[in-house]
Amino acid sequence: MTMSLDGFVAGPDDGADDPLGRHGGMHLFNWYFSGHEDVGDPLFRPEPGANRDQVERMFAESGAFIFGRRTYEFTGGWGGRHPVNGAPVFVLTHHPPSDYPLGPSNLTFITDGIESAIHQARAVADGKDVKLGGASPAKQALAAGLCDEILIHLAPYLLGGGVRLFDSLPNGIRLEKLSVSDGPFATHIRYGVIQDRLSERIGRSDHG
């Protein structure tokens, strides 16, 4: 996820006409466009160095994606083809649309929650990573203990309001820093999520 320094992934009043909201949300993604040569898709034109390394790694690692219904609506369902390899896409929703774009991403609408979405995405990811896009799916996976890593592309920009990535989590979550690299318009930080079994150990000790 690309995030502003003050913790937002989109500005206020994000919607179909302005997917990244007011306050200049598009500046979060300046690192995508800081170069001239595209990487895998015309959407991604990062400058050589740390930014390009991150995009190339995304193309190499990604086996499937999970998004929420709002992201699906904002993007028009990616026209049926997600820009990263046309990878399979799973969309969390309460009410699947009756009509949606067909294409290599084979859009699948999931009505029974994040755990089911991750299970189905893993089945088609061919051993690669399942990537979570959008604040809501990411928070659901974190709250359920189903997220292994967090990758933040931290933009040098203050949005001052909008959609937060890490609000409303039910418990504290321990992380370990795995890597950090710095490029124009973004610092890329990868964390491992430590699945804390302390409460389980306490529960066992309470019972002898």
Coordinates of C-alpha atoms in Angstrom, one line a residue:
M1 CA 0.0 0.0 0.0
T2 CA 1.2 3.5 -0.8
M3 CA 0.6 5.8 2.2
S4 CA 1.1 9.4 3.1
L5 CA 3.4 10.4 5.9
D6 CA 0.3 11.1 8.1
G7 CA -1.1 7.6 7.5
F8 CA -3.7 8.1 4.7
V9 CA -4.1 6.0 1.5
A10 CA -6.6 8.3 0.0
G11 CA -7.8 11.9 0.6
P12 CA -11.2 13.0 1.8
D13 CA -14.3 12.3 -0.3
D14 CA -12.8 9.6 -2.5
G15 CA -15.2 8.3 -5.1
A16 CA -15.6 7.2 -8.7
D17 CA -14.9 10.6 -10.0
D18 CA -11.9 11.1 -7.7
P19 CA -10.6 7.7 -6.6
L20 CA -7.8 9.2 -4.4
G21 CA -10.0 11.9 -3.0
R22 CA -9.3 15.6 -2.4
H23 CA -6.1 17.2 -1.2
G24 CA -4.0 15.9 -4.1
G25 CA -4.1 12.1 -3.3
M26 CA -2.5 11.3 -6.7
H27 CA 0.8 12.7 -5.3
L28 CA 1.1 9.5 -3.2
F29 CA 1.8 7.7 -6.5
N30 CA 4.4 10.1 -7.9
W31 CA 7.0 7.3 -7.4
Y32 CA 5.1 5.2 -10.1
F33 CA 5.7 7.9 -12.7
S34 CA 9.2 9.3 -11.8
G35 CA 10.9 7.6 -14.8
H36 CA 10.2 7.2 -18.5
E37 CA 10.3 3.4 -19.3
D38 CA 7.3 1.3 -18.2
V39 CA 7.6 -1.9 -16.3
G40 CA 5.2 -4.6 -17.4
D41 CA 2.3 -2.1 -17.9
P42 CA 2.1 1.5 -19.0
L43 CA 0.7 2.4 -15.6
F44 CA 4.1 1.8 -14.0
R45 CA 7.0 4.0 -15.1
P46 CA 9.3 4.1 -12.0
E47 CA 12.7 5.6 -12.0
P48 CA 15.6 3.1 -12.0
G49 CA 16.8 2.2 -8.6
A50 CA 14.7 1.5 -5.5
N51 CA 11.4 2.4 -7.1
R52 CA 11.9 0.2 -10.2
D53 CA 13.1 -2.6 -8.0
Q54 CA 9.9 -2.5 -6.0
V55 CA 7.7 -2.6 -9.1
E56 CA 9.7 -5.4 -10.7
R57 CA 9.4 -7.4 -7.4
M58 CA 5.6 -6.8 -7.4
F59 CA 5.3 -8.2 -10.9
A60 CA 7.5 -11.2 -9.9
E61 CA 5.9 -12.0 -6.6
S62 CA 2.2 -11.4 -7.3
G63 CA 0.0 -14.5 -7.9
A64 CA -3.5 -13.1 -7.0
F65 CA -5.1 -9.9 -5.6
I66 CA -7.9 -9.3 -3.1
F67 CA -9.7 -6.0 -3.2
G68 CA -12.9 -4.5 -1.7
R69 CA -16.0 -3.6 -3.7
R70 CA -15.2 0.2 -3.6
T71 CA -11.8 -0.3 -5.3
Y72 CA -13.5 -2.5 -7.9
E73 CA -16.1 0.2 -8.6
F74 CA -13.5 3.0 -8.7
T75 CA -11.3 1.1 -11.3
G76 CA -14.2 -0.2 -13.4
G77 CA -13.1 -3.7 -12.6
W78 CA -9.8 -3.0 -14.3
G79 CA -11.5 -3.8 -17.6
G80 CA -11.2 -7.4 -16.7
R81 CA -7.4 -7.3 -16.6
H82 CA -5.5 -6.2 -13.6
P83 CA -2.4 -4.3 -14.7
V84 CA 0.0 -6.6 -12.8
N85 CA 0.3 -9.6 -15.1
G86 CA -3.5 -9.9 -15.5
A87 CA -3.4 -11.8 -12.2
P88 CA -6.6 -13.3 -10.8
V89 CA -8.6 -10.8 -8.7
F90 CA -11.0 -11.6 -5.9
V91 CA -13.5 -8.9 -4.8
L92 CA -15.0 -8.8 -1.3
T93 CA -18.7 -7.8 -1.5
H94 CA -22.1 -8.4 0.0
H95 CA -23.9 -8.2 -3.4
P96 CA -22.0 -9.4 -6.5
P97 CA -22.8 -7.4 -9.6
S98 CA -24.9 -9.1 -12.3
D99 CA -22.6 -7.7 -15.0
Y100 CA -18.9 -7.2 -14.9
P101 CA -15.9 -7.0 -17.3
L102 CA -14.5 -10.3 -18.5
G103 CA -10.8 -10.9 -19.0
P104 CA -7.7 -12.7 -17.9
S105 CA -8.1 -11.7 -14.2
N106 CA -11.2 -13.8 -14.0
L107 CA -12.9 -11.5 -11.5
T108 CA -14.4 -13.6 -8.6
F109 CA -16.8 -12.0 -6.1
I110 CA -16.5 -13.3 -2.5
T111 CA -19.5 -12.9 -0.2
D112 CA -18.3 -15.1 2.8
G113 CA -15.4 -13.0 4.1
I114 CA -11.7 -12.4 4.0
E115 CA -10.7 -15.9 5.1
S116 CA -12.6 -17.5 2.2
A117 CA -11.1 -14.9 -0.2
I118 CA -7.5 -15.7 0.9
H119 CA -8.1 -19.4 0.7
Q120 CA -9.5 -19.2 -2.8
A121 CA -6.8 -16.7 -3.9
R122 CA -4.0 -19.0 -2.6
A123 CA -5.5 -21.9 -4.6
V124 CA -4.9 -20.1 -7.9
A125 CA -1.8 -18.0 -7.0
D126 CA 0.6 -20.8 -8.3
G127 CA 2.8 -20.6 -5.2
K128 CA 3.2 -16.8 -5.5
D129 CA 2.0 -14.1 -3.0
V130 CA -1.6 -13.1 -2.5
K131 CA -1.6 -9.3 -2.4
L132 CA -4.2 -7.3 -0.5
G133 CA -5.3 -4.0 -2.0
G134 CA -7.3 -1.3 -0.3
A135 CA -7.6 -0.3 3.3
S136 CA -10.7 -2.5 4.2
P137 CA -9.4 -5.9 3.0
A138 CA -6.0 -5.2 4.6
K139 CA -7.5 -4.3 8.0
Q140 CA -9.8 -7.4 7.8
A141 CA -6.8 -9.7 7.1
L142 CA -4.7 -8.1 9.9
A143 CA -7.6 -8.4 12.4
A144 CA -8.1 -12.0 11.5
G145 CA -4.4 -12.9 11.8
L146 CA -4.2 -13.8 8.1
C147 CA -1.5 -11.2 7.0
D148 CA 2.1 -12.4 6.8
E149 CA 3.7 -9.1 5.6
I150 CA 3.0 -5.5 5.3
L151 CA 4.7 -3.5 2.5
I152 CA 4.3 0.3 2.8
H153 CA 5.4 2.7 0.1
L154 CA 5.7 5.8 2.3
A155 CA 5.2 9.0 0.3
P156 CA 6.6 12.4 1.4
Y157 CA 3.2 14.0 1.4
L158 CA 0.7 15.1 4.1
L159 CA -2.9 14.5 3.1
G160 CA -4.4 16.0 6.2
G161 CA -7.4 13.7 6.2
G162 CA -9.1 10.9 4.3
V163 CA -8.9 7.1 4.4
R164 CA -6.6 5.6 7.0
L165 CA -4.9 2.3 6.6
F166 CA -4.3 1.3 10.2
D167 CA -7.3 2.6 12.2
S168 CA -9.9 0.4 13.9
L169 CA -7.7 -2.6 14.5
P170 CA -9.0 -4.6 17.5
N171 CA -5.6 -5.5 19.0
G172 CA -2.0 -4.5 19.0
I173 CA 0.0 -6.3 16.3
R174 CA 3.8 -6.8 16.6
L175 CA 5.9 -6.3 13.5
E176 CA 9.5 -6.9 12.6
K177 CA 11.2 -4.8 10.0
L178 CA 12.5 -6.9 7.1
S179 CA 13.8 -4.3 4.7
V180 CA 13.9 -0.6 3.8
S181 CA 14.9 1.1 0.6
D182 CA 14.6 4.7 -0.4
G183 CA 13.8 6.1 -3.9
P184 CA 12.5 9.3 -5.3
F185 CA 9.0 10.1 -3.9
A186 CA 8.8 7.0 -1.7
T187 CA 10.5 5.1 1.1
H188 CA 9.7 1.4 0.8
I189 CA 9.4 -0.5 4.1
R190 CA 8.6 -4.2 4.4
Y191 CA 7.5 -5.6 7.8
G192 CA 6.8 -9.2 8.9
V193 CA 3.7 -9.7 11.0
I194 CA 4.5 -11.6 14.2
Q195 CA 1.6 -13.9 14.9
D196 CA 1.6 -13.6 18.7
R197 CA 0.4 -16.7 20.5
L198 CA 0.9 -15.3 23.9
S199 CA -2.8 -15.5 24.8
E200 CA -2.9 -19.1 23.8
R201 CA 0.1 -19.9 26.0
I202 CA -1.5 -18.0 28.9
G203 CA -4.7 -20.0 28.4
R204 CA -2.9 -23.3 28.5
S205 CA -1.0 -22.3 31.7
D206 CA -4.2 -21.3 33.4
H207 CA -5.4 -24.8 32.9
G208 CA -2.3 -26.4 34.4

